Coordinates of C-alpha atoms in Angstrom, one line a residue:
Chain A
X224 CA 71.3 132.2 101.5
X225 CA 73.7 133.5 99.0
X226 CA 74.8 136.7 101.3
X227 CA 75.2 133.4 103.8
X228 CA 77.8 131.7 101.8
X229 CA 80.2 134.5 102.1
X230 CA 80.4 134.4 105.8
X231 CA 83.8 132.4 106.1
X232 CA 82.3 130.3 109.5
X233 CA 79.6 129.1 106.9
X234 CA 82.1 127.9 104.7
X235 CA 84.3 126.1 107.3
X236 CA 80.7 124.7 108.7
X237 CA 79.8 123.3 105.0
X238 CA 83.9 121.7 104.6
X239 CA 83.2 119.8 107.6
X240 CA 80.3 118.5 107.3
X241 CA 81.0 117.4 103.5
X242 CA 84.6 115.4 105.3
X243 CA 82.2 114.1 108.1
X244 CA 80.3 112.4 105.1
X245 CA 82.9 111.1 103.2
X246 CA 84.3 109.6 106.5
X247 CA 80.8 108.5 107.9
X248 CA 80.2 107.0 104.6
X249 CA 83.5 105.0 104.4
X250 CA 83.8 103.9 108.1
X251 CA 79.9 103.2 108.9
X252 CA 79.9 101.3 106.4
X253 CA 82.4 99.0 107.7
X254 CA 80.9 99.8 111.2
X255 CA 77.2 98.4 110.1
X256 CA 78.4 95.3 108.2
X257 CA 80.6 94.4 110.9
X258 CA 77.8 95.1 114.0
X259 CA 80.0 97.2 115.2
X260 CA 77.7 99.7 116.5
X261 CA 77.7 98.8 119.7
X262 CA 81.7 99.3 120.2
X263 CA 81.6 102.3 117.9
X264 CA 79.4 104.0 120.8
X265 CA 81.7 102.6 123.1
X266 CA 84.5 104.3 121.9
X267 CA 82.8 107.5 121.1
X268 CA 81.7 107.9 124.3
X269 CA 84.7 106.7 125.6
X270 CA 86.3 110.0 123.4
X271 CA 84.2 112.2 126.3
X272 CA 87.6 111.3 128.8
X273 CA 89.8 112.4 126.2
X274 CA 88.3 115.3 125.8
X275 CA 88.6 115.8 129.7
X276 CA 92.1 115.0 129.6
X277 CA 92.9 117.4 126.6
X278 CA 91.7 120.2 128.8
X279 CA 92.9 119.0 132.0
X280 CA 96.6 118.9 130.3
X281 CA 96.0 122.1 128.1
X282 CA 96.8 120.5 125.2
X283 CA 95.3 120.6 121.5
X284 CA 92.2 118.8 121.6
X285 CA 92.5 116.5 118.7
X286 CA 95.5 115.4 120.3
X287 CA 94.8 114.5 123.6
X288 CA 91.0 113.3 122.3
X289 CA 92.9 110.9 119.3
X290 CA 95.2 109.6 121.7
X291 CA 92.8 108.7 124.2
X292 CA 90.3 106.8 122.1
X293 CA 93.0 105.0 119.6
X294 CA 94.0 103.5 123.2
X295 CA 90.4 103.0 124.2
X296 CA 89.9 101.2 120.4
X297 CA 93.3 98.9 120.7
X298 CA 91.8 97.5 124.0
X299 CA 88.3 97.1 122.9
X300 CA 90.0 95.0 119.9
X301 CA 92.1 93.4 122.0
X302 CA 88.9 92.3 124.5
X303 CA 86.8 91.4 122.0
X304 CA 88.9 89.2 120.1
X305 CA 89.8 87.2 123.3
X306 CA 86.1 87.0 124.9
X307 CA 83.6 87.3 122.2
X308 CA 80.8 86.5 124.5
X309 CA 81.2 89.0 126.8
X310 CA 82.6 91.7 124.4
X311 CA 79.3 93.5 125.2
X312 CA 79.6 94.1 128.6
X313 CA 82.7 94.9 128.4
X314 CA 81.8 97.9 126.1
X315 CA 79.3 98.9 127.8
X316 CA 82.2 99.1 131.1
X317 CA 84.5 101.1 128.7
X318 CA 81.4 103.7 127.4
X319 CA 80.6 104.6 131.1
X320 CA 83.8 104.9 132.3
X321 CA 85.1 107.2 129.6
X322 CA 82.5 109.2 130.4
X323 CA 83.0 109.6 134.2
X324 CA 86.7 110.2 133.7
X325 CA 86.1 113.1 131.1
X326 CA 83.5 115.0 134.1
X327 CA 86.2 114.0 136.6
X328 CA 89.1 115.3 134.6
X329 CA 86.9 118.5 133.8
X330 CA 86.1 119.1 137.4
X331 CA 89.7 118.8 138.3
X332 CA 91.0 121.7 135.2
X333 CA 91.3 125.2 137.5
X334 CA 89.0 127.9 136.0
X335 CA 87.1 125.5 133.4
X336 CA 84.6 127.6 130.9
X337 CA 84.5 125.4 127.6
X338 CA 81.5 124.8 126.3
X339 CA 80.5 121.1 127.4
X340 CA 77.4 121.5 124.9
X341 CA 79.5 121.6 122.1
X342 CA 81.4 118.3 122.7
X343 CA 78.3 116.5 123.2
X344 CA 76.2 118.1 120.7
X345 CA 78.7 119.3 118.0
X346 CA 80.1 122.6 117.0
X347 CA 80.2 122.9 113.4
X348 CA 79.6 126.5 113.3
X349 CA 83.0 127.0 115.8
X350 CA 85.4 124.9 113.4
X351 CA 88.0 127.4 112.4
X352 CA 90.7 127.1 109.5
X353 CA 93.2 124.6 111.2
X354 CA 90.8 122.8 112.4
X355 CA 89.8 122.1 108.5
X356 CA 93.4 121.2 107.9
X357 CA 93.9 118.6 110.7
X358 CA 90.3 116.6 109.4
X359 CA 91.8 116.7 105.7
X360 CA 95.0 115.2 107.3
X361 CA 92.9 112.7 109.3
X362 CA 90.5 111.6 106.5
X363 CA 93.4 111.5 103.9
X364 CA 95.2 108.9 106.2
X365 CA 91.5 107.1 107.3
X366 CA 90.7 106.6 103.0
X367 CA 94.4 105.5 102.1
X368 CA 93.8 103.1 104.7
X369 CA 90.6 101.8 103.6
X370 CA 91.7 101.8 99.9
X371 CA 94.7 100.3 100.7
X372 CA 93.1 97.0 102.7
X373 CA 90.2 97.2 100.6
X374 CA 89.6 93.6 99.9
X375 CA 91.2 92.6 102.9
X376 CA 88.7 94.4 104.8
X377 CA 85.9 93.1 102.4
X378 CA 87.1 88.9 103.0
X379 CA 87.6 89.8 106.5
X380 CA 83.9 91.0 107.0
X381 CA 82.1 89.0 104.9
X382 CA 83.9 85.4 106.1
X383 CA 86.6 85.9 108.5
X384 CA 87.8 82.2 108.3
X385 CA 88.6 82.3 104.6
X386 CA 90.0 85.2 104.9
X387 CA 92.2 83.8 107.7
X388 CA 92.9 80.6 105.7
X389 CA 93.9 83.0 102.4
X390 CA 96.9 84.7 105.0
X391 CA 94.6 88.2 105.7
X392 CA 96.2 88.9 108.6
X393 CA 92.9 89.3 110.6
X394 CA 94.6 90.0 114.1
X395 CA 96.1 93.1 113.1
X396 CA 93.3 94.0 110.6
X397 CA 90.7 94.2 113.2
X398 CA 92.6 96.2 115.6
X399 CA 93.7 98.6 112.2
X400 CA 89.8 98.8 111.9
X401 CA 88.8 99.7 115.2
X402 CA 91.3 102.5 114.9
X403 CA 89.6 104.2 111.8
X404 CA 86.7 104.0 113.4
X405 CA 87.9 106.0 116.4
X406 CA 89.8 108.2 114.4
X407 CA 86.9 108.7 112.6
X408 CA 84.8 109.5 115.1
X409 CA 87.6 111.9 116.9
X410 CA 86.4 113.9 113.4
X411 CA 82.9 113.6 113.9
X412 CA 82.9 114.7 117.1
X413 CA 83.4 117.8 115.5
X414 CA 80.4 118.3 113.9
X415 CA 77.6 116.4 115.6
X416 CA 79.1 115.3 119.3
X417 CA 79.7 112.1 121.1
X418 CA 76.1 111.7 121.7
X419 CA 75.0 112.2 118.3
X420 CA 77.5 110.0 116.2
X421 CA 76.5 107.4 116.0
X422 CA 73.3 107.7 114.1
X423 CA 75.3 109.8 111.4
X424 CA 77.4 106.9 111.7
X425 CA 74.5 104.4 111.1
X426 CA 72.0 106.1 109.1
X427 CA 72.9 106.6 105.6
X428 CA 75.0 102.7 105.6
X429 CA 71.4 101.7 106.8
X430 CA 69.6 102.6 103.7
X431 CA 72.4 102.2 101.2
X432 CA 73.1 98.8 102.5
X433 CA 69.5 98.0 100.9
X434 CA 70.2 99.4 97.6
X435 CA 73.5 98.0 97.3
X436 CA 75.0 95.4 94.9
X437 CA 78.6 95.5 96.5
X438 CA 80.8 97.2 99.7
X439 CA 82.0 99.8 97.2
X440 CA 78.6 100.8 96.1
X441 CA 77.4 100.9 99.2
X442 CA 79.9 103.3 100.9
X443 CA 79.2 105.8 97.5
X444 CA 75.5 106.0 98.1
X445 CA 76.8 106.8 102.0
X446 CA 78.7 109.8 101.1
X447 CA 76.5 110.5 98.9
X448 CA 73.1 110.5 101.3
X449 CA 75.8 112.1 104.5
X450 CA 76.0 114.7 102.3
X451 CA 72.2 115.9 101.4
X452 CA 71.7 115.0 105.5
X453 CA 74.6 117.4 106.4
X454 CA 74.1 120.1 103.9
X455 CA 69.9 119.9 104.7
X456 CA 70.5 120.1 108.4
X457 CA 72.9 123.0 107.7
X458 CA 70.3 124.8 106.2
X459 CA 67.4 124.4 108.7
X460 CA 70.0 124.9 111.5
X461 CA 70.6 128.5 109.6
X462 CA 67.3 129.3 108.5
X463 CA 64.9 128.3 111.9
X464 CA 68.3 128.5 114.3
X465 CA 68.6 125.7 115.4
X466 CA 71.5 123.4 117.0
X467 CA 73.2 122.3 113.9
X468 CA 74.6 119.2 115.1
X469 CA 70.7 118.3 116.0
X470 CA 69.3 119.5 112.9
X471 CA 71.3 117.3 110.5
X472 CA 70.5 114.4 112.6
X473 CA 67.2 115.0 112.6
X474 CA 66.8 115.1 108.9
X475 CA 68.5 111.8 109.1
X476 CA 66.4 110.3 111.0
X477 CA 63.8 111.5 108.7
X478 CA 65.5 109.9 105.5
X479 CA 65.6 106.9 108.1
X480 CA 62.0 106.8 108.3
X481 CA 60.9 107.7 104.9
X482 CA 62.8 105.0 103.5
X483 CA 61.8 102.6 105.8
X484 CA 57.9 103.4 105.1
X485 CA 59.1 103.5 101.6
X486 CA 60.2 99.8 101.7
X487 CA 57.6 99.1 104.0
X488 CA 54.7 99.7 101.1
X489 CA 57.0 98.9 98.4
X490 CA 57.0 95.7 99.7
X491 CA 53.6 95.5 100.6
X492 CA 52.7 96.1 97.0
X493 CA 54.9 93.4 95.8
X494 CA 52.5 90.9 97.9
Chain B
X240 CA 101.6 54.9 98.1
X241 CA 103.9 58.0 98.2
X242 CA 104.6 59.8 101.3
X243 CA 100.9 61.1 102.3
X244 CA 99.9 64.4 102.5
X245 CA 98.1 64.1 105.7
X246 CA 99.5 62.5 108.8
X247 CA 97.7 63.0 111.9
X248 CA 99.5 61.0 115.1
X249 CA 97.7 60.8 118.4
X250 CA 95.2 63.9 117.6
X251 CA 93.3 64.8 121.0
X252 CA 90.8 67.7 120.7
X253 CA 87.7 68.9 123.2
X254 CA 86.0 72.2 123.5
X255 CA 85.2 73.7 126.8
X256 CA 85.9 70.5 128.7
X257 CA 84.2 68.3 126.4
X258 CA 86.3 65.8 124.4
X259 CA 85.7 65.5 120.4
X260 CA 88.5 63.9 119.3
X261 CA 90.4 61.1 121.0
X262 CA 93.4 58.7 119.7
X263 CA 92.9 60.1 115.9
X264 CA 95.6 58.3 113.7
X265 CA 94.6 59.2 109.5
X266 CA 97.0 59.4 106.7
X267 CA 95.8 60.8 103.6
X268 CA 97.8 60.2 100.5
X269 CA 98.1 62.2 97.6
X270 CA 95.4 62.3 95.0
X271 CA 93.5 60.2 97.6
X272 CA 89.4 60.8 97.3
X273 CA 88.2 60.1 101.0
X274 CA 84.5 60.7 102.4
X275 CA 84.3 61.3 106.3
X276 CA 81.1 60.2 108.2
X277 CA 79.7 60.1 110.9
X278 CA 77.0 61.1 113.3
X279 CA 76.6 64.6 114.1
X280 CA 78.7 66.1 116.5
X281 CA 80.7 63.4 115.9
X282 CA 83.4 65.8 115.1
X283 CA 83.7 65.7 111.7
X284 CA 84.1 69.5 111.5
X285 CA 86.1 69.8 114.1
X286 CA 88.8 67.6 112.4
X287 CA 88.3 70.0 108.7
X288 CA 89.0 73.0 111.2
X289 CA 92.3 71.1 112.7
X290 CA 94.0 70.1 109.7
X291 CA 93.0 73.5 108.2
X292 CA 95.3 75.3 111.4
X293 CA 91.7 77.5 112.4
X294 CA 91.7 75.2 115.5
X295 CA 94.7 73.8 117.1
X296 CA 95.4 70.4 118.4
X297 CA 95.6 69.9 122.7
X298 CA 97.6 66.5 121.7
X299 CA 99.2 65.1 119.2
X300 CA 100.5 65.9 115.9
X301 CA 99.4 66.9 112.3
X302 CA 101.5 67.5 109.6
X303 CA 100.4 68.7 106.0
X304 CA 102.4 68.8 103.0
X305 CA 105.1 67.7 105.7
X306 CA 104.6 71.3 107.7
X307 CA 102.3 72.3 110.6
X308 CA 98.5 73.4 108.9
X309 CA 99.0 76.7 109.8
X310 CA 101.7 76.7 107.0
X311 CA 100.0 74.7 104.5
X312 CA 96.6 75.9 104.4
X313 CA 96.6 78.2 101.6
X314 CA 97.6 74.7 99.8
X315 CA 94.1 73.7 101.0
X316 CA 90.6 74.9 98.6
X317 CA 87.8 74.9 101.8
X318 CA 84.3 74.8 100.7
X319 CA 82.9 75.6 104.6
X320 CA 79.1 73.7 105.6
X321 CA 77.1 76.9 106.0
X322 CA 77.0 79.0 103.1
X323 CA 74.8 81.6 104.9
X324 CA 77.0 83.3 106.7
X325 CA 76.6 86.7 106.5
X326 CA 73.2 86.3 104.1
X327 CA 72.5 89.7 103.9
X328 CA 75.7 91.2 103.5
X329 CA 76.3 93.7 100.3
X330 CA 78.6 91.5 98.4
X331 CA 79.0 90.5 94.6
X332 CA 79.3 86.8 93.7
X333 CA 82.5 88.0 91.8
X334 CA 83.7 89.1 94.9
X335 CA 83.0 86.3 96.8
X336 CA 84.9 84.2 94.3
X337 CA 88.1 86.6 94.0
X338 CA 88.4 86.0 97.9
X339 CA 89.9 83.0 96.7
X340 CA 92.9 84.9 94.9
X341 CA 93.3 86.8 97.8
X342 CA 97.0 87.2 98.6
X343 CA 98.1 84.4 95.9
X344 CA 101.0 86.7 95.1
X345 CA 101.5 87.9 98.1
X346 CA 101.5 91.6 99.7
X347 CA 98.3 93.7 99.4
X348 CA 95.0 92.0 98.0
X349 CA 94.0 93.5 95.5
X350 CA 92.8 91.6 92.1
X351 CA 94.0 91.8 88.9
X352 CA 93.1 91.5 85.0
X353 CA 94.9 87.8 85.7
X354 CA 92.5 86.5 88.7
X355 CA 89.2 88.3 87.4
X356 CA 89.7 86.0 84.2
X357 CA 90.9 82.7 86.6
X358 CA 88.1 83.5 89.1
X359 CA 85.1 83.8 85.8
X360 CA 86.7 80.5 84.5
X361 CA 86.1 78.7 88.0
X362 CA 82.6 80.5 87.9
X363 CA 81.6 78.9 84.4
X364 CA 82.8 75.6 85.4
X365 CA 80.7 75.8 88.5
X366 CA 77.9 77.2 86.3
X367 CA 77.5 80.3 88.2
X368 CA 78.6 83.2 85.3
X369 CA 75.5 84.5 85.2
X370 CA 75.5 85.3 88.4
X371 CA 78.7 87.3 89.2
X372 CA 76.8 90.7 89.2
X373 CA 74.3 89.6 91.8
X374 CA 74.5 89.7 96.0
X375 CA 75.0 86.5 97.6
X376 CA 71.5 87.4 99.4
X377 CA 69.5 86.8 96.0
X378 CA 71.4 83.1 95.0
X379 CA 69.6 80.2 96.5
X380 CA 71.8 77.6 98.5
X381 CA 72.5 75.6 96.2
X382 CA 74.0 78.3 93.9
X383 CA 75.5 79.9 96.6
X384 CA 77.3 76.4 97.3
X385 CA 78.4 76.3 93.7
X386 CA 80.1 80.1 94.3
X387 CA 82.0 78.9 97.3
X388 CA 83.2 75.4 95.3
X389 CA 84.4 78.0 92.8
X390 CA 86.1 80.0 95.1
X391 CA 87.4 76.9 96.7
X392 CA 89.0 75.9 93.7
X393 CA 90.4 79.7 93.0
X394 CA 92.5 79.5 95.3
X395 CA 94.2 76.6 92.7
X396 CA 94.6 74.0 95.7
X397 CA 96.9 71.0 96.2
X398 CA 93.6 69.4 97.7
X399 CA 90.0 70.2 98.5
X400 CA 88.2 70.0 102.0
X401 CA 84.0 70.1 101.4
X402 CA 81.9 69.9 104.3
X403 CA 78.5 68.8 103.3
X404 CA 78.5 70.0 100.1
X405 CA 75.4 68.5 98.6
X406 CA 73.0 69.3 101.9
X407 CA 71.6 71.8 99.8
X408 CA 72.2 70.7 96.1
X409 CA 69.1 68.8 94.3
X410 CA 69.8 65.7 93.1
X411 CA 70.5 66.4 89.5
X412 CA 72.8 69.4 91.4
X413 CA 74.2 66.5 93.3
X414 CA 75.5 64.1 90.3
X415 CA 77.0 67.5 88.6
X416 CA 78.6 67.8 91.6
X417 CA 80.2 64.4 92.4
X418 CA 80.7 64.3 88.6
X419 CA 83.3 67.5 88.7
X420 CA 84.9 66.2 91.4
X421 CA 85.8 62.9 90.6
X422 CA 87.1 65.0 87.8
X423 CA 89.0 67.1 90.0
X424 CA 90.3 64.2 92.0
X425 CA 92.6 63.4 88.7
X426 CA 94.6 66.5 89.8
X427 CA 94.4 66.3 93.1
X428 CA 93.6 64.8 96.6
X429 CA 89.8 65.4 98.1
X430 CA 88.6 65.5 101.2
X431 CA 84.3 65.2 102.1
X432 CA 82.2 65.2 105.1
X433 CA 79.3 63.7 103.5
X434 CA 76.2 62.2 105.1
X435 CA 75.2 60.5 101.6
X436 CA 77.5 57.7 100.7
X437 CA 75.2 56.1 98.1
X438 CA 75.4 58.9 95.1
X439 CA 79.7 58.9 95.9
X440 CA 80.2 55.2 96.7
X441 CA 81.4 54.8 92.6
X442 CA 84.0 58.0 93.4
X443 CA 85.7 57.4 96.7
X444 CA 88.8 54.9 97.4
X445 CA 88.4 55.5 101.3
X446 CA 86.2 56.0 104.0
X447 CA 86.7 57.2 107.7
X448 CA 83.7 57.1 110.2
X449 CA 84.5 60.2 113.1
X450 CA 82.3 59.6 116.3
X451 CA 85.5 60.8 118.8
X452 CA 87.4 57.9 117.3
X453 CA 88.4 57.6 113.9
X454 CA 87.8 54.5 112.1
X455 CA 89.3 54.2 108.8
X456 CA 89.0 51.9 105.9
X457 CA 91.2 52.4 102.4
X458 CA 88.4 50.9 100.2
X459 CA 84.8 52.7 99.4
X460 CA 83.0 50.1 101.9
X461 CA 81.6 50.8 105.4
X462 CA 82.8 48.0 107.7
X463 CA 81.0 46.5 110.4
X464 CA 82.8 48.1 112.9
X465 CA 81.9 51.8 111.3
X466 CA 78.1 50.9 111.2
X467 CA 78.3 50.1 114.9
X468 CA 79.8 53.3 116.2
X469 CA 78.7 55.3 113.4
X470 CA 74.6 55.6 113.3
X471 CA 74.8 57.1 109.9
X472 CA 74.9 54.1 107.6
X473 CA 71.4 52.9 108.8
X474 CA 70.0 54.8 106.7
X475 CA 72.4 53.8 103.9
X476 CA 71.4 50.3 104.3
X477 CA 67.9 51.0 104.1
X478 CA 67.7 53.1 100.7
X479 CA 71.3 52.1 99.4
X480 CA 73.3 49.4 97.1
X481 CA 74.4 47.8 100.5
X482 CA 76.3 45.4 98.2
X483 CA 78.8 48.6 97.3
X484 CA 79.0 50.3 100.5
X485 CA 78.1 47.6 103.0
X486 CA 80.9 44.6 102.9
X487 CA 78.7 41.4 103.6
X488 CA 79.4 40.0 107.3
X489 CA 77.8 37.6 108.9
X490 CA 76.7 39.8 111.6
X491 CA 74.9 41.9 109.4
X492 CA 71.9 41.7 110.3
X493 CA 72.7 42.0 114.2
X494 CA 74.4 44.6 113.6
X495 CA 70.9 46.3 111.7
X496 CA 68.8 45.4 114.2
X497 CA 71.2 47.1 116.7
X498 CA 71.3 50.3 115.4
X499 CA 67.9 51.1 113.9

């Protein structure tokens, strides 16, 4: 494992998935408080026509992907602010149609080879040097952000009529939200792929959320458990070669489980 | 009376189609203590929400402080009914309580030394100190109502909107209560949807009864007409002091008979 470390793909492989947690830590947070699962897989999937565009355009594809799903999050905002009750259908109109643009897009690129795999599933073990620069970039602005509106953020998702009454501007804060979020996941994408996001998205806020006293705690003990998932799955991937976008969630979803059944008996006991 | 510091002309309100408000006239003046009844759905909320700016009026006009709400709410402490919103959610009780200092100097929110101390001295007034290190998920109701009277008053309003504050208070919780703010009502003007009248009858100057119309009476008595369109006071009647909120009339007991 040692002689592994030295290989400089390893490296990048760990950087990223240690960013991936500090963002998946930060954002899901928000993302799980908020029930915002729903529209986060809405917009990630909705990232899968960006991607298409990038490549039908031949431009960079953070570029192309970032613009595509911060316009994808500013409608979704927009939608679900004006018709709560059907904002669920509507993201489920938005997920599929993302989709079928990015496989029309692609279909229309002359002399396409990229690896769809990789998009969908993740790529950690591809992300090159510059590619490290952009997330720090990305994440630098997403934390600021968050630190900045911090107990905005907090008032807004915890009772969004005080925080209305106190001034928060909540019509712009919501949209600013939504935008992490994609942004966010623009990163992600990265390492685990549309289809897998989400669960590194929802996992470790899941079981923190339980052992949490406040927001702030709660993202920490994110990071924290993104982290040992990332770095575990890293390993497994390396040592039984396996996908590595698959492996880490996998040994999520195994922390899922074991503290679930954890809680499950603890509980039981108490009883 | 000085210039009140609510006026409501001519307020219409309804929600998809279905009116809640008609013809509401109310002036509040300043250091006023008025309870609103009334049955529910009756709209008692609705009107809270409208002088508050969260809803906005389809006619008529409401002016607070002299401005539109929108402009004068942060002059308004709001102790909303259902203080389990969001149960679960992974938030101290001090930071439910600094929500109330949120933006007080304007800019970007974020608490100081200054409203850390002025949010722990609302806390121990309320009787909630202890609990500032624990999640709103592990308070009972009634404490939890205490945290949001707390932060109510942390936002250090001109006057104080509580909806239902007592439905979940004991009653030795509920004479602490009333007790506080008919101590707050020296400093300024108080607002309560209420359903029990009997406990505040000794506190309030004014009553207004809200079943679509507003009735209004400036003394702490339920008048005929209220107990008519208003279901609620049966109940005062039968368990109250009728002498203190019920003004004798000689239709009384028609009007008992009419309504039970």
């Amino acid at each position: 494992m040692i002689e592994a470390l030295q290989l400089e793909f390893l490296r990048n492989a760990i950087f990223a998935g240690l960013l991936a947690s500090l963002l998946c830590g930060v954002i899901g947070t928000f993302v799980v408080v908020n029930r915002l699962v729903f529209l986060s897989g809405g917009i990630a999937h909705s990232a899968y026509g960006g991607i298409g565009l990038a490549l039908f355009l031949g431009v960079p594809y953070l570029i192309g992907t970032m613009g595509f799903t911060l316009g994808a999050a500013l409608i979704l905002a927009v939608i679900t602010m004006k018709a709560k009750h059907r904002s669920d259908t509507i993201i489920g109109v938005i997920w599929a149609v993302g989709m079928a643009l990015g496989i029309i897009f692609i279909d229309l690129t002359p002399g396409y080879n990229v690896d769809l795999m990789s998009y969908l599933f993740g790529s950690i073990l591809t992300v090159s040097r510059s590619d490290l620069y952009q997330m720090s970039v990305i994440s630098a602005v997403v934390l600021f952000a968050v630190n900045y509106f911090y107990y905005d953020l907090l008032a807004m998702s915890y009772d969004e009529e005080f925080a209305n009454l106190r001034g928060v501007p909540v019509g712009l804060l919501y949209p600013l939200l939504l935008c992490l979020v994609a942004l966010s996941i623009v990163l992600i994408i990265r390492v685990v792929g549309l289809i897998l996001v989400m669960a590194l998205f929802t996992i470790p806020p899941f079981i923190a959320e339980k052992y949490s006293g406040s927001l702030r705690t709660m993202m920490l003990i994110s990071v924290l458990l993104g982290a040992l998932f990332s770095l575990s799955g890293l390993y497994f991937s390396y040592v039984f070669n396996l996908t590595s976008g698959a492996s880490i969630i996998m040994v999520a979803a195994a922390g899922f489980f074991i503290s679930t059944a954890v809680d499950h008996l603890f509980r039981k006991r108490i009883n | 009376m000085n210039e009140p510091v609510v006026r409501i002309r001519d307020l219409w309100f309804s929600y998809g189609g279905h009116p809640v408000l008609r013809e509401v006239n109310l002036d509040i003046g300043h250091k006023e203590f008025l309870a609103i009844i009334g049955p529910n759905g009756g709209g008692k909320t609705t009107l809270l929400k409208l002088m508050l700016g969260l809803f906005k009026p389809e006619k008529g006009a409401i002016r607070i402080f002299g401005k539109d709400p929108g402009e004068a709410a942060h002059r308004i402490g709001y102790v909303p009914q259902n203080v389990h919103v969001n149960k679960t959610f992974p938030i101290s009780i001090m930071d439910v309580v600094l929500m109330g200092r949120l933006r007080s100097k304007g800019g970007r929110s974020h608490p100081g030394k200054t409203d850390r101390i002025e949010a722990g001295r609302f806390m121990e007034q309320l009787g909630v100190w202890e609990l500032h290190n624990r999640r709103v998920r592990d308070l009972s109701a009634g404490q939890l109502q205490r945290v949001f009277i707390a932060r109510a008053l942390a936002t250090e309003p001109e006057m104080l909107f509580l909806d239902e504050p007592a439905a979940s208070v004991d009653a030795q919780g509920q004479t602490e209560l009333y007790d506080l703010l008919k101590k707050l009502n020296e400093q300024m003007t108080i607002v309560i949807v209420t359903h029990d009248l009997i406990f505040l009858s000794s506190h309030i100057q004014s009553i207004a009864c809200v079943n679509e119309r507003l009735y209004y009476h400036d003394e702490p008595e339920i008048t005929p007409e209220m107990v008519e369109v208003c279901q609620c006071p049966v109940d005062l009647i039968a368990h109250g002091l009728p002498h203190r909120v019920l003004r004798p009339h000689k239709d009384d007991a028609d009007d008992r008979s009419a309504s039970a």
